Amino acid sequence: MKKVTFPHLGTSVVVFNDLVRDLGNEPVVPIRPNKKILDLGVQYGPEFACLPFKILLGSYLEAVERGADTVVTSGGSGPCRAGHYGEVAQKIMASAGKELEFIVFDSIYQKPLEFIRKVNRLNSAKLSYWSIVQLVRFYWRKLQALDRLERTSHRMRPRELKRGETTQVFNQSIKWVQESKTMGQIDEAEAAGLKAFDVIAQDPAADVVKVGIVGEIYVVLEPASNLEIEETLGNMGVEVNRSIYLTGWTRENAPGGKKADGFEEAAKPYLPEPIGGHAQESIGHTVMYARDGYDGVIQLAPFTCIPEIVVKTIMPRITREHGIPVLTFFLDEQTGKAGMQTRLEAFIDMLRRKKRTREEATYARVSGD
Amino acid sequence: MRGYLGIDVGSVSTNVVVLDEQDEVLADLYIRTNGQPIKAIQTGMESIRPELREDLEICGVGTTGSGRQLAAAIVGADVVKNEITAHSVAALNMVPGVRTILEIGGQDSKIIILRDGVVTDFAMNSVCAAGTGSFLDQQASRLTIPIEEFGDYALKAKSPVRIAGRCTVFAESDMIHKQQMGHNLEDIIRGLSEALVRNYLNNVGKGKEILEPVVFQGGVAANKGIKAAFESALGLPVQIPKYFSVMGAVGSAFLAKEHVGRHRPTNFKGFNVTNDTFTGKSFNCSGCSNGCEIIEISNQEAVVGRWGGRCNKWEIA
């Protein structure tokens, strides 16, 4: 039986674990990226590779210690080196004496036959294609439910009266979704989760500012790589909206997927061509957040990530033309939160003051009429 | 007589300031943190006390800097605020109408843009320590020049040499190379000052609209060479406020005064903390899978502060 491990990406772990199992493999669940994983990644990875690579490499190496012999991951096309990370990780591990099978899924559009061959390699249970489609639909629905619950948690957290309650409810609802055995049960789990969020005691007078999060997909999606910035912001009374969710991103890259949400159009005056990574998304979403009346945007980028460096350089112009403040974090090995806390606090202070000034100005205009 | 205490516990220095009701600085103190913030806070409190009048009553306390939470737990603070807010409040009070603040401290450098007395934009160095006080300190001691005279050397330069400013490692090897080629010390130091300013403006100051009045504060503002380099790079006069090196503490004192107002009682525990023994310990909470690292500060047996968790379970501030 294949012992399969895969990248740790936020809440999706519980779903991929079951999918791998149902295809007839033994899942070696990736643990939440921690100090040990980071140490392994830094030790074996090239110095200037980005944080996502080091976390993934470290995570595979850790899984090998627990018996993993196969890695399933995604590839990618376009000028971002993350597209080669599967192959690079395989080579590095081989040179360290750890020969593993790597199954790297690229977009189904580019090489459909190869895609199907890869599915076959993972299909140890020899399920029919029809069963696989059913399975993927089932787990896709779980991912959607998880994303929806997470979105709701971002809305509830800044208004909770008892700190930590939203996180507790969210963790509980993840379990409910994970334990669901049928489509109907997923619906129920999702509804129960949303209801549980509803009964969290809320502070109606909370002075909530709204912040959008943009940036490179891994550091946006994996809280362990961004020092749990969304939760930290929530606890500071900030409603967070994340521009990328796994289900959203996959849909854009899957057959029949609807392309994008208009970010390309919004990014056009600043970055008319895709330059790799999530640069165009970051630019476009920042403009869209400004139009939607958000108070600020936070850009998350792995240190040495070229696409996000380009974005950072363009941001001052967006700030000037759309009046939206942007704070950038370059993430690397550091695990001390104090620096981030200070910058976030100052940024949120500034957004609050600006919001108040704006509201007063509006009030004055309205009452002056 | 009423007074307000501001404490800024930074990576390199710990500063204590006392303001009076008329916003005058009664006493200010700048000491090295030396990696022991608790001891620095205690020493600071002990040293500033004799400078104050007997009848002075501390009515509000504010803390800032990377050790702000620690300081708050030890002395009993009313306001705990980040450095950006504290620095802007101080500059606004000391230099009315200020529109740009350049601040270079021990481990961080920041730029704050203000319009009509409100912070509209700021940036802080994120991944690079080139162009902060520690690096200058290190170079001064390598050249065995007291850091206080570093600026004077720069001003004596006739033709500054170019030093790479992007990274402290590059800068240092560049300096050593130029010095071995035979360039004189003054020109090298001036070159370093220019490199630091160039790096600051390209990195922290990128895309920011720098308008007059420009205030330069933080420990590095004592360095005349850096001030001159800023003025020539910006083409604008740069003002250095009287209390430039303790502005964070000044701002905290202002914030404390504003917060406490006339009626609210202060949390201040008194100057006696200097005789107490504070100890810090940490443990991993096992309440859930987060495994948060909890820090606990005790005074003898009594716990005075506890933080670090992602929920409220252990929190005592």
XYZ file of C-alpha atoms in Angstrom:
686
model
C 0.000 0.000 0.000
C 1.275 3.439 -0.922
C 2.017 5.669 2.045
C 1.041 9.075 0.783
C 1.801 12.509 2.157
C 0.856 15.936 0.750
C 1.296 19.656 1.509
C -0.210 21.134 4.652
C -2.503 23.898 3.480
C -4.742 25.362 6.156
C -7.941 23.470 6.847
C -7.764 21.348 3.672
C -5.627 18.712 5.408
C -8.593 16.853 6.875
C -10.156 16.537 3.431
C -7.069 15.431 1.495
C -6.359 12.881 4.188
C -9.703 11.159 3.572
C -9.450 11.433 -0.215
C -6.047 9.763 -0.242
C -7.408 7.024 2.036
C -10.504 6.407 -0.095
C -8.316 5.964 -3.163
C -6.795 2.989 -1.370
C -3.643 4.507 0.100
C -2.380 4.961 3.611
C -2.280 8.697 4.328
C 0.706 10.059 6.233
C -1.000 13.241 7.417
C 1.312 16.258 7.272
C 1.596 17.854 10.693
C 1.070 21.565 11.147
C 4.353 23.244 10.091
C 6.425 23.708 13.240
C 9.982 24.389 14.286
C 11.206 20.901 13.375
C 9.769 21.096 9.843
C 11.248 24.531 9.334
C 14.648 23.349 10.576
C 14.619 20.426 8.141
C 13.531 22.645 5.247
C 16.214 25.229 5.993
C 18.886 22.565 6.356
C 18.154 20.854 3.032
C 16.695 23.707 0.969
C 18.646 26.259 -1.079
C 19.287 29.377 0.985
C 17.306 31.741 -1.226
C 14.351 29.469 -1.901
C 11.164 30.900 -0.481
C 9.440 29.974 2.744
C 6.716 27.828 1.128
C 9.390 25.642 -0.444
C 11.263 25.219 2.825
C 8.079 24.355 4.689
C 7.016 21.807 2.064
C 10.438 20.202 1.819
C 10.700 20.013 5.607
C 7.224 18.620 5.813
C 7.996 15.841 3.272
C 11.199 14.995 5.128
C 9.286 14.771 8.380
C 6.674 12.535 6.757
C 9.408 10.230 5.479
C 10.439 9.627 9.079
C 6.893 8.371 9.654
C 7.110 6.044 6.678
C 5.790 8.085 3.744
C 6.945 6.779 0.341
C 4.862 8.959 -1.983
C 4.303 12.709 -2.210
C 1.293 14.209 -3.940
C 1.566 17.902 -4.727
C 0.603 20.487 -7.305
C 2.813 21.864 -10.034
C 2.119 24.980 -11.974
C 2.950 26.807 -15.115
C 4.174 30.289 -15.748
C 7.154 32.164 -14.447
C 7.038 31.301 -10.761
C 9.585 28.844 -9.474
C 6.958 27.165 -7.288
C 5.953 25.319 -10.472
C 9.179 23.345 -10.196
C 9.072 22.771 -6.473
C 7.835 19.191 -6.734
C 10.739 18.151 -8.949
C 13.301 20.159 -6.997
C 12.152 18.664 -3.699
C 12.336 15.170 -5.212
C 15.933 15.739 -6.382
C 17.041 17.187 -3.073
C 15.503 14.302 -1.177
C 17.067 11.768 -3.514
C 20.504 13.285 -2.967
C 19.874 12.971 0.762
C 19.239 9.281 0.221
C 15.470 9.435 0.416
C 14.000 8.080 -2.800
C 10.303 8.880 -2.992
C 7.661 8.715 -5.639
C 6.388 12.208 -6.508
C 3.030 12.680 -8.172
C 2.855 16.301 -9.288
C -0.524 17.432 -10.580
C -0.471 20.183 -13.183
C -3.487 21.875 -14.659
C -5.715 19.326 -16.415
C -5.926 21.670 -19.435
C -2.297 21.422 -20.413
C -1.754 17.665 -20.531
C -5.072 15.924 -19.889
C -3.722 12.426 -20.591
C -0.847 12.864 -18.220
C -3.270 14.141 -15.610
C -5.322 10.957 -15.920
C -2.207 8.784 -15.774
C -1.300 10.483 -12.514
C -4.755 9.868 -11.125
C -4.284 6.188 -12.013
C -1.013 6.055 -10.110
C -2.787 7.308 -7.018
C -5.822 5.089 -7.535
C -4.569 2.117 -5.569
C -8.098 0.909 -4.860
C -8.690 0.579 -8.622
C -11.890 2.572 -8.411
C -13.838 3.236 -11.578
C -13.545 6.726 -13.087
C -17.172 7.267 -12.181
C -16.434 6.499 -8.511
C -13.458 8.833 -8.582
C -15.559 11.639 -9.980
C -18.119 11.010 -7.223
C -15.364 10.998 -4.619
C -13.855 14.230 -5.865
C -17.273 15.890 -5.898
C -17.895 14.745 -2.342
C -14.603 16.085 -1.005
C -14.885 19.211 -3.094
C -18.134 19.901 -1.281
C -16.284 19.480 2.034
C -13.633 21.988 0.986
C -16.354 24.439 0.037
C -18.049 23.988 3.406
C -14.728 24.554 5.188
C -14.000 27.694 3.193
C -17.463 29.024 3.919
C -17.065 28.379 7.646
C -13.673 30.053 7.615
C -15.085 33.109 5.864
C -17.777 33.341 8.508
C -15.217 33.029 11.287
C -13.401 36.062 9.871
C -16.603 38.056 10.088
C -17.516 36.942 13.603
C -14.148 37.078 15.367
C -13.743 40.870 15.587
C -17.174 41.200 17.191
C -16.973 38.373 19.729
C -17.282 39.326 23.385
C -15.243 36.433 24.730
C -11.890 36.160 22.980
C -11.226 32.747 21.507
C -14.836 31.650 21.226
C -14.979 31.996 17.431
C -11.826 29.936 17.051
C -13.307 27.236 19.279
C -16.520 27.123 17.268
C -14.536 27.047 14.033
C -12.381 24.135 15.196
C -15.501 22.277 16.297
C -17.235 22.837 12.970
C -14.170 21.562 11.070
C -14.580 18.301 12.986
C -18.275 18.110 12.070
C -17.480 18.534 8.387
C -14.669 16.009 8.562
C -16.910 13.402 10.184
C -19.665 13.776 7.563
C -20.175 10.623 5.541
C -22.677 11.786 2.936
C -23.442 14.923 0.953
C -26.490 15.432 3.165
C -24.372 15.233 6.281
C -21.958 17.841 4.915
C -24.894 20.191 4.394
C -26.013 19.540 7.957
C -22.530 20.018 9.388
C -22.123 23.270 7.476
C -25.527 24.537 8.641
C -24.805 23.516 12.232
C -21.447 25.291 12.068
C -22.969 28.490 10.703
C -25.635 28.340 13.408
C -23.001 27.875 16.115
C -21.275 31.035 14.840
C -24.583 32.860 15.069
C -25.009 32.278 18.780
C -21.559 33.616 19.704
C -22.123 36.623 21.970
C -21.478 39.738 19.897
C -20.522 43.249 20.801
C -22.835 45.435 18.736
C -20.786 48.539 19.496
C -17.507 47.017 18.288
C -15.560 49.514 16.189
C -14.685 47.109 13.383
C -12.376 48.013 10.509
C -12.252 45.909 7.359
C -9.012 44.649 5.903
C -8.407 42.595 2.762
C -5.570 40.093 2.524
C -3.665 39.570 -0.720
C -0.420 37.840 -1.603
C 1.246 34.592 -2.509
C -1.134 31.644 -2.142
C 0.761 29.468 0.307
C 1.529 32.118 2.895
C -2.026 33.418 2.581
C -3.648 30.015 3.040
C -1.405 28.437 5.674
C -1.750 30.159 9.060
C 1.385 28.441 10.377
C 3.405 30.316 7.741
C 1.927 33.755 8.421
C 2.000 33.756 12.222
C -1.818 33.306 12.274
C -2.286 36.818 10.993
C -6.003 36.404 10.359
C -6.702 35.305 13.900
C -4.445 38.031 15.305
C -6.292 40.648 13.282
C -9.649 39.231 14.349
C -8.635 39.551 17.975
C -7.714 43.183 17.322
C -11.246 43.843 16.146
C -10.563 43.603 12.432
C -12.827 41.908 9.940
C -10.600 40.059 7.507
C -11.464 39.200 3.933
C -9.079 36.888 2.201
C -8.758 37.211 -1.560
C -7.754 33.587 -2.153
C -9.442 30.417 -0.974
C -8.435 26.950 -2.072
C -11.809 26.233 -3.651
C -11.768 29.537 -5.497
C -8.270 29.020 -6.818
C -8.831 25.417 -7.881
C -12.048 26.312 -9.646
C -10.182 28.773 -11.826
C -7.697 26.072 -12.710
C -10.129 23.182 -13.234
C -12.114 22.071 -16.292
C -15.062 24.293 -17.080
C -13.882 26.602 -14.314
C -15.049 30.145 -14.478
C -12.090 32.379 -14.914
C -11.454 34.792 -12.122
C -13.494 37.395 -10.382
C -12.439 40.428 -12.375
C -9.016 40.890 -10.838
C -7.333 40.930 -14.250
C -9.451 43.859 -15.342
C -8.810 45.708 -12.081
C -5.068 45.079 -12.331
C -4.823 46.241 -15.934
C -3.657 49.842 -15.425
C -0.864 48.592 -13.184
C 0.088 45.145 -14.406
C -1.516 44.182 -17.707
C 0.261 40.824 -18.021
C 0.580 37.921 -15.620
C 4.165 37.855 -14.395
C 3.979 34.700 -12.329
C 2.900 33.751 -8.859
C -0.099 35.724 -7.726
C 1.158 39.151 -8.691
C -1.772 40.095 -10.866
C -4.222 38.755 -8.294
C -2.560 40.786 -5.542
C -2.711 43.983 -7.575
C -6.234 43.416 -8.884
C -7.670 42.439 -5.516
C -6.113 45.469 -3.834
C -7.868 47.732 -6.337
C -11.097 45.799 -5.821
C -10.872 46.086 -2.036
C -10.437 49.831 -2.427
C -13.545 50.018 -4.609
C -15.507 47.916 -2.136
C -14.804 50.384 0.635
C -12.286 48.398 2.652
C -10.210 50.367 5.148
C -6.896 48.753 4.247
C -5.061 45.879 2.582
C -2.335 43.602 3.911
C 0.027 41.949 1.456
C 1.676 38.691 2.504
C 4.759 37.617 0.611
C 7.487 35.056 1.085
C 10.912 36.679 1.402
C 12.702 36.582 -2.008
C 9.410 36.126 -3.939
C 9.927 38.103 -7.156
C 6.261 38.472 -8.200
C 5.330 39.888 -4.795
C 8.373 42.184 -4.802
C 7.031 43.643 -8.045
C 3.632 44.020 -6.393
C 5.123 45.817 -3.417
C 6.747 48.321 -5.756
C 3.428 49.031 -7.451
C 1.443 49.347 -4.215
C 2.367 52.999 -3.446
C 0.750 54.008 -6.741
C -2.453 52.149 -5.903
C -2.455 53.766 -2.470
C -2.081 57.176 -4.085
C -4.710 56.680 -6.763
C -7.285 54.741 -4.751
C -6.576 56.036 -1.264
C -6.190 52.596 0.266
C -3.367 52.030 2.773
C -1.311 48.871 2.232
C 0.962 47.092 4.686
C 3.387 44.465 3.373
C 4.873 41.578 5.329
C 7.749 39.544 3.973
C 7.612 36.196 5.695
C 10.587 33.986 6.318
C 11.877 31.765 9.090
C 11.092 34.179 11.898
C 8.584 32.904 14.453
C 8.706 35.845 16.867
C 5.405 37.660 16.666
C 6.384 40.924 18.348
C 7.477 42.675 15.152
C 4.311 41.773 13.314
C 2.161 42.682 16.306
C 3.691 46.170 16.473
C 3.198 46.852 12.782
C -0.345 45.511 12.783
C -1.268 47.527 15.839
C 0.086 50.718 14.289
C -1.589 49.982 10.965
C -4.964 49.277 12.545
C -4.645 52.374 14.770
C -4.092 54.403 11.627
C -7.042 52.816 9.784
C -9.345 53.468 12.767
C -8.338 57.109 12.962
C -8.778 57.563 9.220
C -12.172 55.869 9.320
C -13.317 58.128 12.129
C -12.134 61.250 10.304
C -13.932 60.079 7.176
C -17.152 59.368 9.049
C -17.033 62.745 10.746
C -16.489 64.425 7.403
C -19.425 62.573 5.869
C -21.595 63.419 8.833
C -20.650 67.080 8.538
C -21.465 67.068 4.838
C -24.800 65.349 5.351
C -25.864 67.536 8.249
C -24.677 70.626 6.411
C -27.083 70.067 3.531
C 2.301 68.443 41.533
C 1.096 66.045 38.847
C 3.425 64.155 36.534
C 3.151 61.541 33.795
C 5.614 58.743 33.237
C 6.557 57.364 29.833
C 8.753 54.299 29.376
C 10.151 53.024 26.073
C 11.845 49.637 26.317
C 13.700 49.111 23.059
C 16.139 46.482 21.881
C 19.137 48.726 22.450
C 18.019 51.420 24.872
C 15.466 51.854 27.614
C 14.188 55.392 28.031
C 12.218 56.984 30.827
C 10.593 60.405 30.721
C 8.459 62.376 33.158
C 6.174 65.131 31.871
C 4.402 67.727 33.940
C 0.883 69.059 33.551
C 2.157 71.784 31.167
C 3.750 69.172 28.861
C 7.248 70.135 29.945
C 9.799 67.351 30.250
C 10.856 67.281 33.909
C 13.365 64.480 33.586
C 14.586 62.164 30.863
C 16.839 59.191 30.890
C 18.517 57.064 28.245
C 20.169 53.826 29.323
C 21.275 50.698 27.521
C 18.947 47.710 27.691
C 21.918 45.310 27.433
C 19.634 42.400 26.708
C 18.099 42.566 30.192
C 14.894 44.576 29.912
C 13.647 43.895 33.458
C 16.872 45.110 34.996
C 16.954 48.105 32.651
C 13.443 49.128 33.686
C 14.344 48.861 37.359
C 17.565 50.805 36.902
C 15.689 53.419 34.909
C 13.108 53.893 37.630
C 15.779 54.091 40.292
C 17.895 56.613 38.407
C 15.102 58.983 37.485
C 13.595 59.226 40.933
C 16.233 61.552 42.469
C 15.692 63.995 39.594
C 12.060 64.510 40.550
C 10.608 66.787 43.190
C 9.453 65.131 46.382
C 5.863 66.307 45.952
C 5.538 64.993 42.401
C 2.742 62.513 42.050
C 2.709 60.168 39.050
C -0.850 60.274 37.723
C -0.459 58.223 34.577
C 1.953 55.750 33.005
C 2.446 54.790 29.373
C 4.763 52.168 27.921
C 5.992 51.494 24.395
C 8.795 49.706 22.550
C 9.281 45.996 22.001
C 9.323 45.458 25.775
C 6.171 47.484 26.389
C 4.152 44.626 27.822
C 6.933 43.671 30.185
C 7.308 47.263 31.341
C 3.563 47.547 31.829
C 3.503 44.480 34.065
C 6.390 45.710 36.175
C 5.516 49.361 36.780
C 1.756 49.209 36.270
C 0.806 51.057 33.095
C -2.369 52.800 31.994
C -1.596 52.806 28.262
C 0.435 50.244 26.322
C 1.016 51.451 22.759
C 3.155 50.608 19.747
C 6.178 52.725 18.825
C 4.670 54.268 15.697
C 1.816 55.849 17.616
C 4.098 56.929 20.470
C 6.664 58.503 18.131
C 4.071 60.414 16.157
C 2.339 61.738 19.268
C 5.667 62.981 20.592
C 6.688 64.646 17.323
C 3.295 66.282 16.908
C 3.572 67.816 20.354
C 7.193 68.892 20.019
C 7.136 70.091 16.419
C 3.660 71.351 15.551
C 2.679 70.771 11.959
C 5.227 68.018 11.362
C 4.534 66.128 8.118
C 7.379 63.617 7.973
C 9.118 61.718 10.750
C 12.336 59.857 10.044
C 13.148 57.586 12.937
C 16.182 55.363 13.249
C 16.622 53.335 16.387
C 18.744 50.421 17.484
C 17.120 47.592 15.589
C 14.484 49.267 13.502
C 13.985 52.242 11.308
C 10.702 53.750 10.320
C 9.153 56.582 8.407
C 5.864 58.144 9.421
C 3.892 60.420 7.119
C 1.438 62.798 8.749
C -1.043 65.204 7.246
C -3.061 67.651 9.337
C -1.828 65.991 12.498
C -2.979 62.492 11.539
C -0.781 59.544 10.540
C -1.658 58.741 6.930
C 1.113 56.310 6.076
C 4.086 54.619 7.661
C 6.660 51.984 6.921
C 9.073 50.051 9.059
C 12.111 48.064 7.975
C 11.038 44.456 7.745
C 13.774 42.057 6.789
C 16.940 44.099 6.943
C 18.904 45.683 9.753
C 21.197 47.655 7.441
C 20.833 51.266 8.316
C 19.992 50.929 11.984
C 21.839 52.098 15.053
C 23.268 48.701 15.952
C 25.198 48.544 12.712
C 26.712 51.991 13.218
C 27.589 50.996 16.766
C 29.320 47.893 15.533
C 31.310 49.768 12.894
C 32.309 52.462 15.392
C 33.694 49.863 17.753
C 35.459 48.053 14.919
C 37.213 51.335 14.075
C 37.669 52.129 17.801
C 35.979 55.483 17.438
C 33.495 56.441 20.168
C 30.031 56.402 18.590
C 29.501 59.993 19.796
C 32.320 61.202 17.496
C 31.281 59.165 14.489
C 29.290 62.051 13.020
C 32.131 64.553 13.384
C 34.391 62.302 11.367
C 31.813 62.147 8.589
C 31.564 65.942 8.448
C 35.321 66.257 7.928
C 35.246 64.156 4.756
C 36.580 65.768 1.585
C 35.486 63.179 -0.967
C 33.216 60.437 0.373
C 33.795 56.936 -0.995
C 30.938 54.779 -2.152
C 29.911 52.041 0.281
C 27.293 49.381 -0.516
C 24.338 50.029 1.737
C 21.954 47.252 0.848
C 23.090 44.802 3.477
C 25.314 45.060 6.543
C 27.465 42.191 5.334
C 28.094 43.884 1.979
C 28.629 47.238 3.662
C 31.191 45.887 6.057
C 33.233 44.069 3.436
C 33.063 47.144 1.209
C 34.341 49.322 4.051
C 37.184 46.971 4.831
C 38.123 46.791 1.168
C 38.173 50.588 0.807
C 40.128 50.999 4.020
C 42.782 48.524 2.839
C 43.016 50.417 -0.453
C 44.137 53.409 1.554
C 41.090 55.681 1.712
C 41.028 57.837 4.807
C 38.686 57.152 7.669
C 36.657 60.364 7.312
C 35.773 59.613 3.695
C 34.805 56.042 4.539
C 32.596 57.087 7.442
C 30.917 59.734 5.315
C 30.402 57.098 2.632
C 28.809 54.804 5.167
C 26.454 57.559 6.338
C 25.379 58.206 2.768
C 24.914 54.490 2.140
C 22.736 54.172 5.200
C 20.547 57.080 4.155
C 20.332 55.793 0.580
C 19.242 52.385 1.816
C 16.708 53.928 4.192
C 15.129 56.085 1.499
C 15.033 53.235 -1.031
C 13.722 50.676 1.378
C 11.665 52.212 4.173
C 10.969 55.484 2.413
C 10.068 53.955 -0.957
C 7.182 55.733 -2.648
C 6.506 58.040 0.307
C 5.881 61.723 -0.204
C 8.398 63.416 2.076
C 7.281 66.979 2.838
C 8.452 69.647 5.263
C 8.663 69.946 8.206
C 10.846 66.859 8.433
C 11.788 65.618 11.881
C 14.630 63.180 12.480
C 14.525 61.286 15.775
C 15.707 58.111 17.471
C 19.173 57.409 18.835
C 20.858 57.760 15.440
C 19.706 61.389 15.155
C 22.652 62.221 17.431
C 24.861 61.461 14.452
C 25.605 64.680 12.575
C 26.895 62.799 9.560
C 23.578 61.030 9.046
C 21.644 64.267 9.449
C 23.824 65.939 6.823
C 23.393 62.967 4.494
C 19.613 63.146 4.886
C 19.578 66.870 4.138
C 21.623 66.500 0.991
C 19.647 63.481 -0.239
C 16.259 65.100 0.402
C 17.193 68.682 -0.423
C 15.188 69.691 2.639
C 16.147 70.943 6.089
C 15.864 68.275 8.758
C 14.967 69.204 12.332
C 16.139 67.292 15.345
C 13.899 67.765 18.383
C 15.510 68.403 21.745
C 14.520 65.019 23.161
C 15.198 63.114 19.920
C 16.612 60.031 21.633
C 13.701 59.506 24.012
C 10.764 60.451 21.785
C 9.044 57.093 22.248
C 8.973 57.632 26.004
C 7.832 61.246 25.544
C 4.969 60.038 23.350
C 3.975 57.404 25.893
C 3.836 60.016 28.622
C 1.570 62.164 26.418
C -0.637 59.160 25.712
C -0.820 58.386 29.438
C -1.811 61.945 30.214
C -4.485 61.898 27.550
C -5.814 58.529 28.691
C -5.985 59.192 32.401
C -7.345 62.680 31.998
C -8.247 64.439 35.206
C -10.300 61.787 36.890
C -9.212 58.270 36.129
C -6.938 56.637 38.734
C -3.580 55.314 37.584
C -2.334 51.716 37.742
C 1.108 52.954 38.732
C 2.658 50.756 41.392
C 5.153 53.333 42.635
C 8.902 53.643 42.311
C 9.446 50.855 44.833
C 9.581 48.246 42.083
C 13.300 48.824 42.042
C 13.675 46.726 45.202
C 11.582 43.837 43.921
C 12.891 40.720 42.225
C 11.120 39.952 38.995
C 11.534 36.625 37.304
C 10.238 35.383 34.009
C 9.392 31.820 33.111
C 7.587 30.177 30.236
C 5.644 27.012 29.645
C 3.651 25.419 26.856
C -0.086 25.362 27.436
C -1.542 21.911 26.851
C -5.170 23.021 26.754
C -5.512 22.446 23.016
C -3.447 21.583 19.956
C -2.166 25.150 19.555
C 0.439 24.534 22.252
C 0.913 28.251 22.910
C 4.076 29.407 24.627
C 2.948 31.277 27.737
C 5.254 33.769 29.450
C 4.782 34.506 33.104
C 6.393 37.355 35.029
C 6.424 37.096 38.821
C 7.443 39.402 41.616
C 8.670 37.013 44.312
C 5.655 34.700 44.529
C 3.029 36.960 43.014
C 2.309 36.733 39.279
C 2.240 40.255 37.843
C 1.795 39.430 34.178
C 1.136 36.541 31.872
C 0.715 36.522 28.103
C 1.502 34.750 24.865
C -1.680 32.696 24.473
C -4.075 32.760 21.571
C -7.058 32.710 23.924
C -7.740 34.376 27.264
C -7.072 31.330 29.401
C -3.833 32.538 30.993
C -3.897 36.221 30.245
C -3.074 38.649 33.043
C -1.990 42.038 31.831
